[in-house]
Amino acid sequence: MSPLRRFLCTPEAIAGAIILAALFAMALTAPLFFPGDPQAIAGPALLPPFQDWSLPLGTDRLGRDVLAALLHGARTSLAVGLAAAAAALAVGAVVGTLAGFAGGLVDEVLMRITDAFQTVPSFLLALAFVSVVGPSLGVVVAAIALGAWTGPARVARAEVLSIRERDFVAGARVIGMHPLEIAFREVLPNALPPVLALSSVIVAAAILTEAALSFLGLGDPNRVTWGGMIAEGRAVLRTAPFLSIIPGVALVLTVLGIYLAGEGVVETAAVRRSLS
Amino acid sequence: MTRALLLLRRRLVGSVFVLLIVVIGTFLLLEAAPGDAVDAYIASTGGDAGMIELLRHRWGLDQSALTRLATYLWALLHLDLGQSVTFSRPIRDVILERLPNTLLLMGSATALSFGLGSALGIYAGARPGGFRDRLLSIGSLALYAVPGFWLGLVLIIVFAVDLRWFPIGGIESIASGKTGLDRAADIARHLVLPVSALGFIYLALYLRMMRAGMAEVWRQDFVLAARAKGLSRRRIVLAHVARNALLPLVTMLGLQSAQMLGGSVVIESVFSVPGLGRLAQEAVAARDTPLLLGIILVSAVLVIVINLLVDIAYAFLDPRVGASEAGA
C-alpha cells in the first residue's frame, strides 16, 4: 500500500486533509474572489449573516465584509504559522545539532540558553518583543519563533547524541571532513525526522499565538487577522456575537485540521518504519 | 530527605545560571527599546533639555551599557526592579499587588485541568482503542485546538450575557463591603469563567498524556500478573495501570507552568482580572518597557520555583529519583 493510501485510511487524517485543503483554497483564492481591500466598507454596518447574499456572512461594526476578511485572515494565519514554524524548526535544528555534536562547554552554554528561553513564558516573550520592536508581519513571525525553537532544539540534540556515535560519522572523520561539515551535512539530515514530527504541533501553536497577539492589538495593523476580528467583535459582544464567533470557529477548525493531518502523517511514517 | 536536598541543591545552582541569562536577555531587550525611562517620564510630565540631562545623570542613564547592566544586576540583587513610570511606584510593589490574583487563577486552573484531565484520561485509557477512548481522544484534540481567549468570550456570551449566571469580569464586586467567607464566595463566583477558560484548554493535554501513559502500562508484565491473580478490572485499572501512568503528569505540571502563565495574560485581559497578565498588557499599552521586563523576570522566577517544587514532590513520589546521587 502506498504511503498516501495508508494516510487516507484513518478517518481523522481524511478530515484533517479536507480541512487543510479547504483552508489553503480559501487563502489562495482570497485575492480572486475579493480583489479589493478587505478593510474597505462594503455595506451597512452590523448586517447579520445569511441576510444579504452579496454579503453572506454579514458585516462588522464599520460595514466591512466579514467573508472577505475571513478569507484574507486565512492568508495571514497560514503565512505567519508556516513561517514562524519553519524559523523555529531551522533554529532549533541548528542549535540542537551544534550542542549535541560539539558537546562540552558549547553544549552546556547552548542548553542553559535553551533552559532560559523555556523558563520565560513564550507568550510574554512574544508580547515584549513585539511591543519593543513594533508590530509588523516579520516581527510577529520572529517573536513567535523566539518562543518555539526550544522544543526542536532539545529533540535534535538528543537525536544527534545517538547519531554521532555511528560508524559513518567516524568514517567521515577519517576521510578528513571538517567537523562543521560532518555536523551539518552528515548528522543533521539524519536527525531531522523526529524534529519534523513536531512541525504540526508547532504550526498549530504558532497560529494560536499569532491570534492571541493580534487579539491584544499587537498584530500587523495593515493586515486582516482572525484574532483582530475577534477583538473587533468583542466591542459588540452583546448585540452581534457572530462577529467574534465566526473567526473563532475558523481558528478552531484550522488548528484542528493541522493536528489531525499531523497525527495522520506521524502514524503513516511510524507504520512505514515498522514495516521496513 | 537527603535525596531531595541533594536534588534541590543541584537544581538551585542551575537555576541561578538560567536566571542570569534571562536577566541579560531582558536587559538587551530594554536597550533595544526606543527611548529610555527619562523619555517616558518627560513625555508624561513635560520638561526642558536641562531637566532631561539632569534626570539622565541622576538615573545613571548617561553611563556605558556595561556599567548600567552592572547597576541593573546590583539593584536586582536587592530585589529592586526599578520605578514604573505609568504607576509612579516601585515596579516590585505593583507586581506584588497583582501576583496573588494570577496565582489564584493559575492554581485553580491547574487543579481543574489536572484533576479532570487525569480522571477523564483514566476513563479513556481503561480500554485503549474502545469507543469511549476514541470519542475522548477526538474531543480532547478539538478542545486543544480552541484558543483560550475565544473560549473565554464564548463562555461570556453564554453564561454571563445570556444566562446571567456569572459576572462578566473582574475579580470581585466593586465596593460591596463583603468580608470573610462572603468575600471568598464572591471572588470564587468571579473566577468560575476565567478558570474554566484557562483550565479547559490544558485539560486536553493531561487527558491525552494520561491516556497514552496508560496504553503503555497496559503492555507491562505486572499488569498481566495482576490479571493472573484474578484482581477485578476496576482494581487493575485504578491501582496498577493508572497509578503508574500518573507520574509523568506530575512532571508535565512543572513544564506547563510557563505556558499557563502565558495563557493567563490573554485570559486576564478578556475577563479584566487585575493580575500579572493584565498588568503586562497595561505595560504594553503604556509603553512601560521596564515594567514589562520586570513582569517577565518575576514570571521566570515563578516558573523556576514551581519546577523546583514539582521536582521535590517527584523525589518523594518516586524513590528511584536521585537515588544514585544520594548513594554516591
PDB file of N, CA, C and O in Angstrom, chain B residues 198-264:
ATOM      1  N   LEU B 198      -9.258  29.009  31.076  1.00  0.00           N
ATOM      2  CA  LEU B 198      -7.832  28.678  31.126  1.00  0.00           C
ATOM      3  C   LEU B 198      -7.630  27.181  31.338  1.00  0.00           C
ATOM      4  O   LEU B 198      -6.773  26.554  30.718  1.00  0.00           O
ATOM      5  N   GLY B 199      -8.433  26.599  32.228  1.00  0.00           N
ATOM      6  CA  GLY B 199      -8.234  25.197  32.604  1.00  0.00           C
ATOM      7  C   GLY B 199      -8.639  24.212  31.526  1.00  0.00           C
ATOM      8  O   GLY B 199      -7.972  23.200  31.332  1.00  0.00           O
ATOM      9  N   PHE B 200      -9.730  24.499  30.802  1.00  0.00           N
ATOM     10  CA  PHE B 200     -10.230  23.521  29.837  1.00  0.00           C
ATOM     11  C   PHE B 200      -9.266  23.298  28.679  1.00  0.00           C
ATOM     12  O   PHE B 200      -9.197  22.217  28.114  1.00  0.00           O
ATOM     13  N   ILE B 201      -8.497  24.339  28.319  1.00  0.00           N
ATOM     14  CA  ILE B 201      -7.544  24.182  27.223  1.00  0.00           C
ATOM     15  C   ILE B 201      -6.488  23.150  27.604  1.00  0.00           C
ATOM     16  O   ILE B 201      -6.145  22.267  26.815  1.00  0.00           O
ATOM     17  N   TYR B 202      -5.972  23.273  28.840  1.00  0.00           N
ATOM     18  CA  TYR B 202      -4.863  22.394  29.228  1.00  0.00           C
ATOM     19  C   TYR B 202      -5.352  21.041  29.703  1.00  0.00           C
ATOM     20  O   TYR B 202      -4.585  20.098  29.800  1.00  0.00           O
ATOM     21  N   LEU B 203      -6.658  20.955  30.001  1.00  0.00           N
ATOM     22  CA  LEU B 203      -7.258  19.675  30.375  1.00  0.00           C
ATOM     23  C   LEU B 203      -6.952  18.620  29.319  1.00  0.00           C
ATOM     24  O   LEU B 203      -6.568  17.490  29.623  1.00  0.00           O
ATOM     25  N   ALA B 204      -7.068  19.022  28.056  1.00  0.00           N
ATOM     26  CA  ALA B 204      -6.849  18.093  26.949  1.00  0.00           C
ATOM     27  C   ALA B 204      -5.452  17.485  27.013  1.00  0.00           C
ATOM     28  O   ALA B 204      -5.262  16.297  26.761  1.00  0.00           O
ATOM     29  N   LEU B 205      -4.486  18.317  27.392  1.00  0.00           N
ATOM     30  CA  LEU B 205      -3.102  17.866  27.450  1.00  0.00           C
ATOM     31  C   LEU B 205      -2.944  16.729  28.459  1.00  0.00           C
ATOM     32  O   LEU B 205      -2.330  15.698  28.175  1.00  0.00           O
ATOM     33  N   TYR B 206      -3.486  16.933  29.674  1.00  0.00           N
ATOM     34  CA  TYR B 206      -3.350  15.911  30.712  1.00  0.00           C
ATOM     35  C   TYR B 206      -4.134  14.659  30.341  1.00  0.00           C
ATOM     36  O   TYR B 206      -3.698  13.543  30.588  1.00  0.00           O
ATOM     37  N   LEU B 207      -5.307  14.875  29.738  1.00  0.00           N
ATOM     38  CA  LEU B 207      -6.116  13.731  29.317  1.00  0.00           C
ATOM     39  C   LEU B 207      -5.329  12.853  28.346  1.00  0.00           C
ATOM     40  O   LEU B 207      -5.214  11.642  28.524  1.00  0.00           O
ATOM     41  N   ARG B 208      -4.751  13.500  27.339  1.00  0.00           N
ATOM     42  CA  ARG B 208      -4.040  12.739  26.307  1.00  0.00           C
ATOM     43  C   ARG B 208      -2.803  12.056  26.868  1.00  0.00           C
ATOM     44  O   ARG B 208      -2.465  10.939  26.507  1.00  0.00           O
ATOM     45  N   MET B 209      -2.121  12.756  27.772  1.00  0.00           N
ATOM     46  CA  MET B 209      -0.912  12.185  28.339  1.00  0.00           C
ATOM     47  C   MET B 209      -1.242  10.986  29.234  1.00  0.00           C
ATOM     48  O   MET B 209      -0.566   9.962  29.196  1.00  0.00           O
ATOM     49  N   MET B 210      -2.284  11.143  30.049  1.00  0.00           N
ATOM     50  CA  MET B 210      -2.710  10.057  30.931  1.00  0.00           C
ATOM     51  C   MET B 210      -3.098   8.845  30.107  1.00  0.00           C
ATOM     52  O   MET B 210      -2.718   7.718  30.389  1.00  0.00           O
ATOM     53  N   ARG B 211      -3.846   9.104  29.048  1.00  0.00           N
ATOM     54  CA  ARG B 211      -4.342   8.027  28.191  1.00  0.00           C
ATOM     55  C   ARG B 211      -3.181   7.302  27.513  1.00  0.00           C
ATOM     56  O   ARG B 211      -3.109   6.070  27.510  1.00  0.00           O
ATOM     57  N   ALA B 212      -2.229   8.081  26.980  1.00  0.00           N
ATOM     58  CA  ALA B 212      -1.081   7.475  26.306  1.00  0.00           C
ATOM     59  C   ALA B 212      -0.243   6.676  27.303  1.00  0.00           C
ATOM     60  O   ALA B 212       0.210   5.570  27.002  1.00  0.00           O
ATOM     61  N   GLY B 213      -0.069   7.237  28.516  1.00  0.00           N
ATOM     62  CA  GLY B 213       0.704   6.550  29.537  1.00  0.00           C
ATOM     63  C   GLY B 213       0.060   5.233  29.920  1.00  0.00           C
ATOM     64  O   GLY B 213       0.727   4.204  30.073  1.00  0.00           O
ATOM     65  N   MET B 214      -1.276   5.250  30.041  1.00  0.00           N
ATOM     66  CA  MET B 214      -1.979   4.026  30.429  1.00  0.00           C
ATOM     67  C   MET B 214      -1.873   2.962  29.337  1.00  0.00           C
ATOM     68  O   MET B 214      -1.665   1.785  29.618  1.00  0.00           O
ATOM     69  N   ALA B 215      -1.994   3.395  28.073  1.00  0.00           N
ATOM     70  CA  ALA B 215      -1.871   2.440  26.967  1.00  0.00           C
ATOM     71  C   ALA B 215      -0.514   1.746  27.029  1.00  0.00           C
ATOM     72  O   ALA B 215      -0.385   0.557  26.738  1.00  0.00           O
ATOM     73  N   GLU B 216       0.503   2.525  27.455  1.00  0.00           N
ATOM     74  CA  GLU B 216       1.864   1.981  27.580  1.00  0.00           C
ATOM     75  C   GLU B 216       1.940   0.966  28.721  1.00  0.00           C
ATOM     76  O   GLU B 216       2.482  -0.131  28.571  1.00  0.00           O
ATOM     77  N   VAL B 217       1.375   1.340  29.871  1.00  0.00           N
ATOM     78  CA  VAL B 217       1.464   0.483  31.073  1.00  0.00           C
ATOM     79  C   VAL B 217       0.705  -0.830  30.879  1.00  0.00           C
ATOM     80  O   VAL B 217       1.129  -1.864  31.374  1.00  0.00           O
ATOM     81  N   TRP B 218      -0.400  -0.777  30.126  1.00  0.00           N
ATOM     82  CA  TRP B 218      -1.189  -1.999  29.899  1.00  0.00           C
ATOM     83  C   TRP B 218      -0.340  -3.132  29.357  1.00  0.00           C
ATOM     84  O   TRP B 218      -0.618  -4.294  29.552  1.00  0.00           O
ATOM     85  N   ARG B 219       0.740  -2.787  28.620  1.00  0.00           N
ATOM     86  CA  ARG B 219       1.561  -3.817  27.989  1.00  0.00           C
ATOM     87  C   ARG B 219       2.576  -4.429  28.938  1.00  0.00           C
ATOM     88  O   ARG B 219       3.257  -5.371  28.587  1.00  0.00           O
ATOM     89  N   GLN B 220       2.702  -3.876  30.165  1.00  0.00           N
ATOM     90  CA  GLN B 220       3.738  -4.346  31.077  1.00  0.00           C
ATOM     91  C   GLN B 220       3.359  -5.687  31.714  1.00  0.00           C
ATOM     92  O   GLN B 220       2.184  -6.018  31.853  1.00  0.00           O
ATOM     93  N   ASP B 221       4.402  -6.392  32.127  1.00  0.00           N
ATOM     94  CA  ASP B 221       4.185  -7.728  32.686  1.00  0.00           C
ATOM     95  C   ASP B 221       3.380  -7.713  33.981  1.00  0.00           C
ATOM     96  O   ASP B 221       2.594  -8.609  34.243  1.00  0.00           O
ATOM     97  N   PHE B 222       3.601  -6.667  34.803  1.00  0.00           N
ATOM     98  CA  PHE B 222       2.928  -6.707  36.104  1.00  0.00           C
ATOM     99  C   PHE B 222       1.410  -6.574  35.974  1.00  0.00           C
ATOM    100  O   PHE B 222       0.676  -7.007  36.853  1.00  0.00           O
ATOM    101  N   VAL B 223       0.979  -6.016  34.865  1.00  0.00           N
ATOM    102  CA  VAL B 223      -0.467  -5.954  34.640  1.00  0.00           C
ATOM    103  C   VAL B 223      -0.998  -7.358  34.352  1.00  0.00           C
ATOM    104  O   VAL B 223      -2.049  -7.764  34.859  1.00  0.00           O
ATOM    105  N   LEU B 224      -0.203  -8.089  33.569  1.00  0.00           N
ATOM    106  CA  LEU B 224      -0.559  -9.481  33.276  1.00  0.00           C
ATOM    107  C   LEU B 224      -0.613 -10.281  34.582  1.00  0.00           C
ATOM    108  O   LEU B 224      -1.537 -11.072  34.811  1.00  0.00           O
ATOM    109  N   ALA B 225       0.384 -10.015  35.455  1.00  0.00           N
ATOM    110  CA  ALA B 225       0.429 -10.721  36.746  1.00  0.00           C
ATOM    111  C   ALA B 225      -0.812 -10.394  37.574  1.00  0.00           C
ATOM    112  O   ALA B 225      -1.419 -11.272  38.188  1.00  0.00           O
ATOM    113  N   ALA B 226      -1.184  -9.096  37.569  1.00  0.00           N
ATOM    114  CA  ALA B 226      -2.361  -8.698  38.343  1.00  0.00           C
ATOM    115  C   ALA B 226      -3.607  -9.389  37.814  1.00  0.00           C
ATOM    116  O   ALA B 226      -4.475  -9.817  38.570  1.00  0.00           O
ATOM    117  N   ARG B 227      -3.655  -9.507  36.480  1.00  0.00           N
ATOM    118  CA  ARG B 227      -4.788 -10.196  35.863  1.00  0.00           C
ATOM    119  C   ARG B 227      -4.796 -11.663  36.286  1.00  0.00           C
ATOM    120  O   ARG B 227      -5.832 -12.219  36.619  1.00  0.00           O
ATOM    121  N   ALA B 228      -3.608 -12.266  36.254  1.00  0.00           N
ATOM    122  CA  ALA B 228      -3.499 -13.690  36.580  1.00  0.00           C
ATOM    123  C   ALA B 228      -3.907 -13.948  38.019  1.00  0.00           C
ATOM    124  O   ALA B 228      -4.444 -14.998  38.359  1.00  0.00           O
ATOM    125  N   LYS B 229      -3.644 -12.943  38.889  1.00  0.00           N
ATOM    126  CA  LYS B 229      -4.043 -13.088  40.286  1.00  0.00           C
ATOM    127  C   LYS B 229      -5.559 -13.070  40.428  1.00  0.00           C
ATOM    128  O   LYS B 229      -6.092 -13.375  41.486  1.00  0.00           O
ATOM    129  N   GLY B 230      -6.245 -12.643  39.377  1.00  0.00           N
ATOM    130  CA  GLY B 230      -7.698 -12.609  39.418  1.00  0.00           C
ATOM    131  C   GLY B 230      -8.255 -11.329  40.028  1.00  0.00           C
ATOM    132  O   GLY B 230      -9.368 -11.304  40.519  1.00  0.00           O
ATOM    133  N   LEU B 231      -7.451 -10.230  39.988  1.00  0.00           N
ATOM    134  CA  LEU B 231      -7.954  -8.957  40.506  1.00  0.00           C
ATOM    135  C   LEU B 231      -9.084  -8.448  39.604  1.00  0.00           C
ATOM    136  O   LEU B 231      -9.115  -8.749  38.415  1.00  0.00           O
ATOM    137  N   SER B 232      -9.985  -7.670  40.210  1.00  0.00           N
ATOM    138  CA  SER B 232     -11.077  -7.116  39.419  1.00  0.00           C
ATOM    139  C   SER B 232     -10.504  -6.095  38.430  1.00  0.00           C
ATOM    140  O   SER B 232      -9.457  -5.490  38.679  1.00  0.00           O
ATOM    141  N   ARG B 233     -11.212  -5.899  37.320  1.00  0.00           N
ATOM    142  CA  ARG B 233     -10.747  -4.984  36.298  1.00  0.00           C
ATOM    143  C   ARG B 233     -10.608  -3.576  36.865  1.00  0.00           C
ATOM    144  O   ARG B 233      -9.645  -2.858  36.588  1.00  0.00           O
ATOM    145  N   ARG B 234     -11.564  -3.193  37.674  1.00  0.00           N
ATOM    146  CA  ARG B 234     -11.574  -1.884  38.291  1.00  0.00           C
ATOM    147  C   ARG B 234     -10.291  -1.658  39.101  1.00  0.00           C
ATOM    148  O   ARG B 234      -9.651  -0.615  39.023  1.00  0.00           O
ATOM    149  N   ARG B 235      -9.925  -2.686  39.854  1.00  0.00           N
ATOM    150  CA  ARG B 235      -8.747  -2.574  40.692  1.00  0.00           C
ATOM    151  C   ARG B 235      -7.471  -2.503  39.840  1.00  0.00           C
ATOM    152  O   ARG B 235      -6.552  -1.739  40.155  1.00  0.00           O
ATOM    153  N   ILE B 236      -7.438  -3.303  38.783  1.00  0.00           N
ATOM    154  CA  ILE B 236      -6.266  -3.266  37.904  1.00  0.00           C
ATOM    155  C   ILE B 236      -6.130  -1.872  37.295  1.00  0.00           C
ATOM    156  O   ILE B 236      -5.051  -1.278  37.313  1.00  0.00           O
ATOM    157  N   VAL B 237      -7.256  -1.331  36.793  1.00  0.00           N
ATOM    158  CA  VAL B 237      -7.211  -0.021  36.139  1.00  0.00           C
ATOM    159  C   VAL B 237      -6.733   1.046  37.118  1.00  0.00           C
ATOM    160  O   VAL B 237      -5.815   1.816  36.819  1.00  0.00           O
ATOM    161  N   LEU B 238      -7.325   1.081  38.302  1.00  0.00           N
ATOM    162  CA  LEU B 238      -7.024   2.182  39.223  1.00  0.00           C
ATOM    163  C   LEU B 238      -5.701   1.984  39.951  1.00  0.00           C
ATOM    164  O   LEU B 238      -4.854   2.876  39.971  1.00  0.00           O
ATOM    165  N   ALA B 239      -5.511   0.809  40.566  1.00  0.00           N
ATOM    166  CA  ALA B 239      -4.361   0.628  41.451  1.00  0.00           C
ATOM    167  C   ALA B 239      -3.086   0.277  40.702  1.00  0.00           C
ATOM    168  O   ALA B 239      -1.994   0.544  41.183  1.00  0.00           O
ATOM    169  N   HIS B 240      -3.207  -0.324  39.530  1.00  0.00           N
ATOM    170  CA  HIS B 240      -1.989  -0.756  38.843  1.00  0.00           C
ATOM    171  C   HIS B 240      -1.668   0.095  37.624  1.00  0.00           C
ATOM    172  O   HIS B 240      -0.563   0.610  37.512  1.00  0.00           O
ATOM    173  N   VAL B 241      -2.626   0.251  36.734  1.00  0.00           N
ATOM    174  CA  VAL B 241      -2.326   0.959  35.480  1.00  0.00           C
ATOM    175  C   VAL B 241      -2.287   2.465  35.689  1.00  0.00           C
ATOM    176  O   VAL B 241      -1.279   3.116  35.425  1.00  0.00           O
ATOM    177  N   ALA B 242      -3.389   3.031  36.212  1.00  0.00           N
ATOM    178  CA  ALA B 242      -3.479   4.483  36.344  1.00  0.00           C
ATOM    179  C   ALA B 242      -2.378   5.011  37.261  1.00  0.00           C
ATOM    180  O   ALA B 242      -1.743   6.026  36.982  1.00  0.00           O
ATOM    181  N   ARG B 243      -2.126   4.299  38.353  1.00  0.00           N
ATOM    182  CA  ARG B 243      -1.154   4.769  39.325  1.00  0.00           C
ATOM    183  C   ARG B 243       0.228   4.915  38.705  1.00  0.00           C
ATOM    184  O   ARG B 243       0.954   5.864  38.993  1.00  0.00           O
ATOM    185  N   ASN B 244       0.590   3.974  37.856  1.00  0.00           N
ATOM    186  CA  ASN B 244       1.907   4.030  37.230  1.00  0.00           C
ATOM    187  C   ASN B 244       1.974   5.043  36.099  1.00  0.00           C
ATOM    188  O   ASN B 244       3.049   5.488  35.731  1.00  0.00           O
ATOM    189  N   ALA B 245       0.817   5.378  35.544  1.00  0.00           N
ATOM    190  CA  ALA B 245       0.820   6.332  34.432  1.00  0.00           C
ATOM    191  C   ALA B 245       0.748   7.765  34.939  1.00  0.00           C
ATOM    192  O   ALA B 245       0.942   8.710  34.181  1.00  0.00           O
ATOM    193  N   LEU B 246       0.495   7.932  36.236  1.00  0.00           N
ATOM    194  CA  LEU B 246       0.252   9.271  36.791  1.00  0.00           C
ATOM    195  C   LEU B 246       1.539  10.087  36.934  1.00  0.00           C
ATOM    196  O   LEU B 246       1.521  11.315  36.815  1.00  0.00           O
ATOM    197  N   LEU B 247       2.658   9.382  37.157  1.00  0.00           N
ATOM    198  CA  LEU B 247       3.896  10.077  37.498  1.00  0.00           C
ATOM    199  C   LEU B 247       4.361  11.090  36.436  1.00  0.00           C
ATOM    200  O   LEU B 247       4.694  12.216  36.789  1.00  0.00           O
ATOM    201  N   PRO B 248       4.378  10.701  35.136  1.00  0.00           N
ATOM    202  CA  PRO B 248       4.831  11.684  34.140  1.00  0.00           C
ATOM    203  C   PRO B 248       3.972  12.947  34.126  1.00  0.00           C
ATOM    204  O   PRO B 248       4.456  14.022  33.770  1.00  0.00           O
ATOM    205  N   LEU B 249       2.723  12.830  34.537  1.00  0.00           N
ATOM    206  CA  LEU B 249       1.844  14.002  34.555  1.00  0.00           C
ATOM    207  C   LEU B 249       2.319  15.042  35.563  1.00  0.00           C
ATOM    208  O   LEU B 249       2.123  16.235  35.371  1.00  0.00           O
ATOM    209  N   VAL B 250       2.956  14.560  36.644  1.00  0.00           N
ATOM    210  CA  VAL B 250       3.474  15.488  37.651  1.00  0.00           C
ATOM    211  C   VAL B 250       4.581  16.350  37.045  1.00  0.00           C
ATOM    212  O   VAL B 250       4.635  17.557  37.263  1.00  0.00           O
ATOM    213  N   THR B 251       5.440  15.727  36.223  1.00  0.00           N
ATOM    214  CA  THR B 251       6.496  16.482  35.556  1.00  0.00           C
ATOM    215  C   THR B 251       5.884  17.528  34.634  1.00  0.00           C
ATOM    216  O   THR B 251       6.329  18.662  34.558  1.00  0.00           O
ATOM    217  N   MET B 252       4.831  17.108  33.931  1.00  0.00           N
ATOM    218  CA  MET B 252       4.147  18.000  32.993  1.00  0.00           C
ATOM    219  C   MET B 252       3.633  19.239  33.715  1.00  0.00           C
ATOM    220  O   MET B 252       3.628  20.332  33.164  1.00  0.00           O
ATOM    221  N   LEU B 253       3.206  19.043  34.953  1.00  0.00           N
ATOM    222  CA  LEU B 253       2.681  20.130  35.776  1.00  0.00           C
ATOM    223  C   LEU B 253       3.692  21.278  35.854  1.00  0.00           C
ATOM    224  O   LEU B 253       3.331  22.446  35.728  1.00  0.00           O
ATOM    225  N   GLY B 254       4.966  20.919  36.047  1.00  0.00           N
ATOM    226  CA  GLY B 254       6.004  21.939  36.106  1.00  0.00           C
ATOM    227  C   GLY B 254       6.261  22.541  34.739  1.00  0.00           C
ATOM    228  O   GLY B 254       6.339  23.757  34.591  1.00  0.00           O
ATOM    229  N   LEU B 255       6.359  21.678  33.725  1.00  0.00           N
ATOM    230  CA  LEU B 255       6.671  22.157  32.376  1.00  0.00           C
ATOM    231  C   LEU B 255       5.577  23.082  31.856  1.00  0.00           C
ATOM    232  O   LEU B 255       5.846  24.021  31.124  1.00  0.00           O
ATOM    233  N   GLN B 256       4.328  22.792  32.229  1.00  0.00           N
ATOM    234  CA  GLN B 256       3.217  23.577  31.716  1.00  0.00           C
ATOM    235  C   GLN B 256       3.074  24.928  32.403  1.00  0.00           C
ATOM    236  O   GLN B 256       2.331  25.781  31.938  1.00  0.00           O
ATOM    237  N   SER B 257       3.758  25.111  33.563  1.00  0.00           N
ATOM    238  CA  SER B 257       3.512  26.327  34.341  1.00  0.00           C
ATOM    239  C   SER B 257       3.828  27.581  33.531  1.00  0.00           C
ATOM    240  O   SER B 257       3.115  28.579  33.628  1.00  0.00           O
ATOM    241  N   ALA B 258       4.885  27.520  32.690  1.00  0.00           N
ATOM    242  CA  ALA B 258       5.220  28.691  31.886  1.00  0.00           C
ATOM    243  C   ALA B 258       4.113  28.970  30.868  1.00  0.00           C
ATOM    244  O   ALA B 258       3.727  30.118  30.652  1.00  0.00           O
ATOM    245  N   GLN B 259       3.586  27.891  30.253  1.00  0.00           N
ATOM    246  CA  GLN B 259       2.508  28.060  29.270  1.00  0.00           C
ATOM    247  C   GLN B 259       1.264  28.648  29.932  1.00  0.00           C
ATOM    248  O   GLN B 259       0.595  29.518  29.393  1.00  0.00           O
ATOM    249  N   MET B 260       0.965  28.106  31.125  1.00  0.00           N
ATOM    250  CA  MET B 260      -0.202  28.540  31.880  1.00  0.00           C
ATOM    251  C   MET B 260      -0.109  30.031  32.189  1.00  0.00           C
ATOM    252  O   MET B 260      -1.065  30.776  32.057  1.00  0.00           O
ATOM    253  N   LEU B 261       1.094  30.471  32.566  1.00  0.00           N
ATOM    254  CA  LEU B 261       1.325  31.873  32.891  1.00  0.00           C
ATOM    255  C   LEU B 261       1.130  32.737  31.645  1.00  0.00           C
ATOM    256  O   LEU B 261       0.514  33.802  31.701  1.00  0.00           O
ATOM    257  N   GLY B 262       1.641  32.248  30.506  1.00  0.00           N
ATOM    258  CA  GLY B 262       1.454  32.968  29.249  1.00  0.00           C
ATOM    259  C   GLY B 262      -0.017  33.031  28.881  1.00  0.00           C
ATOM    260  O   GLY B 262      -0.518  34.068  28.449  1.00  0.00           O
ATOM    261  N   GLY B 263      -0.723  31.897  29.069  1.00  0.00           N
ATOM    262  CA  GLY B 263      -2.145  31.859  28.745  1.00  0.00           C
ATOM    263  C   GLY B 263      -2.954  32.801  29.612  1.00  0.00           C
ATOM    264  O   GLY B 263      -3.949  33.377  29.166  1.00  0.00           O
ATOM    265  N   SER B 264      -2.512  32.988  30.860  1.00  0.00           N
ATOM    266  CA  SER B 264      -3.301  33.832  31.762  1.00  0.00           C
ATOM    267  C   SER B 264      -3.237  35.300  31.348  1.00  0.00           C
ATOM    268  O   SER B 264      -4.114  36.083  31.711  1.00  0.00           O
TER     269      SER B 264
END
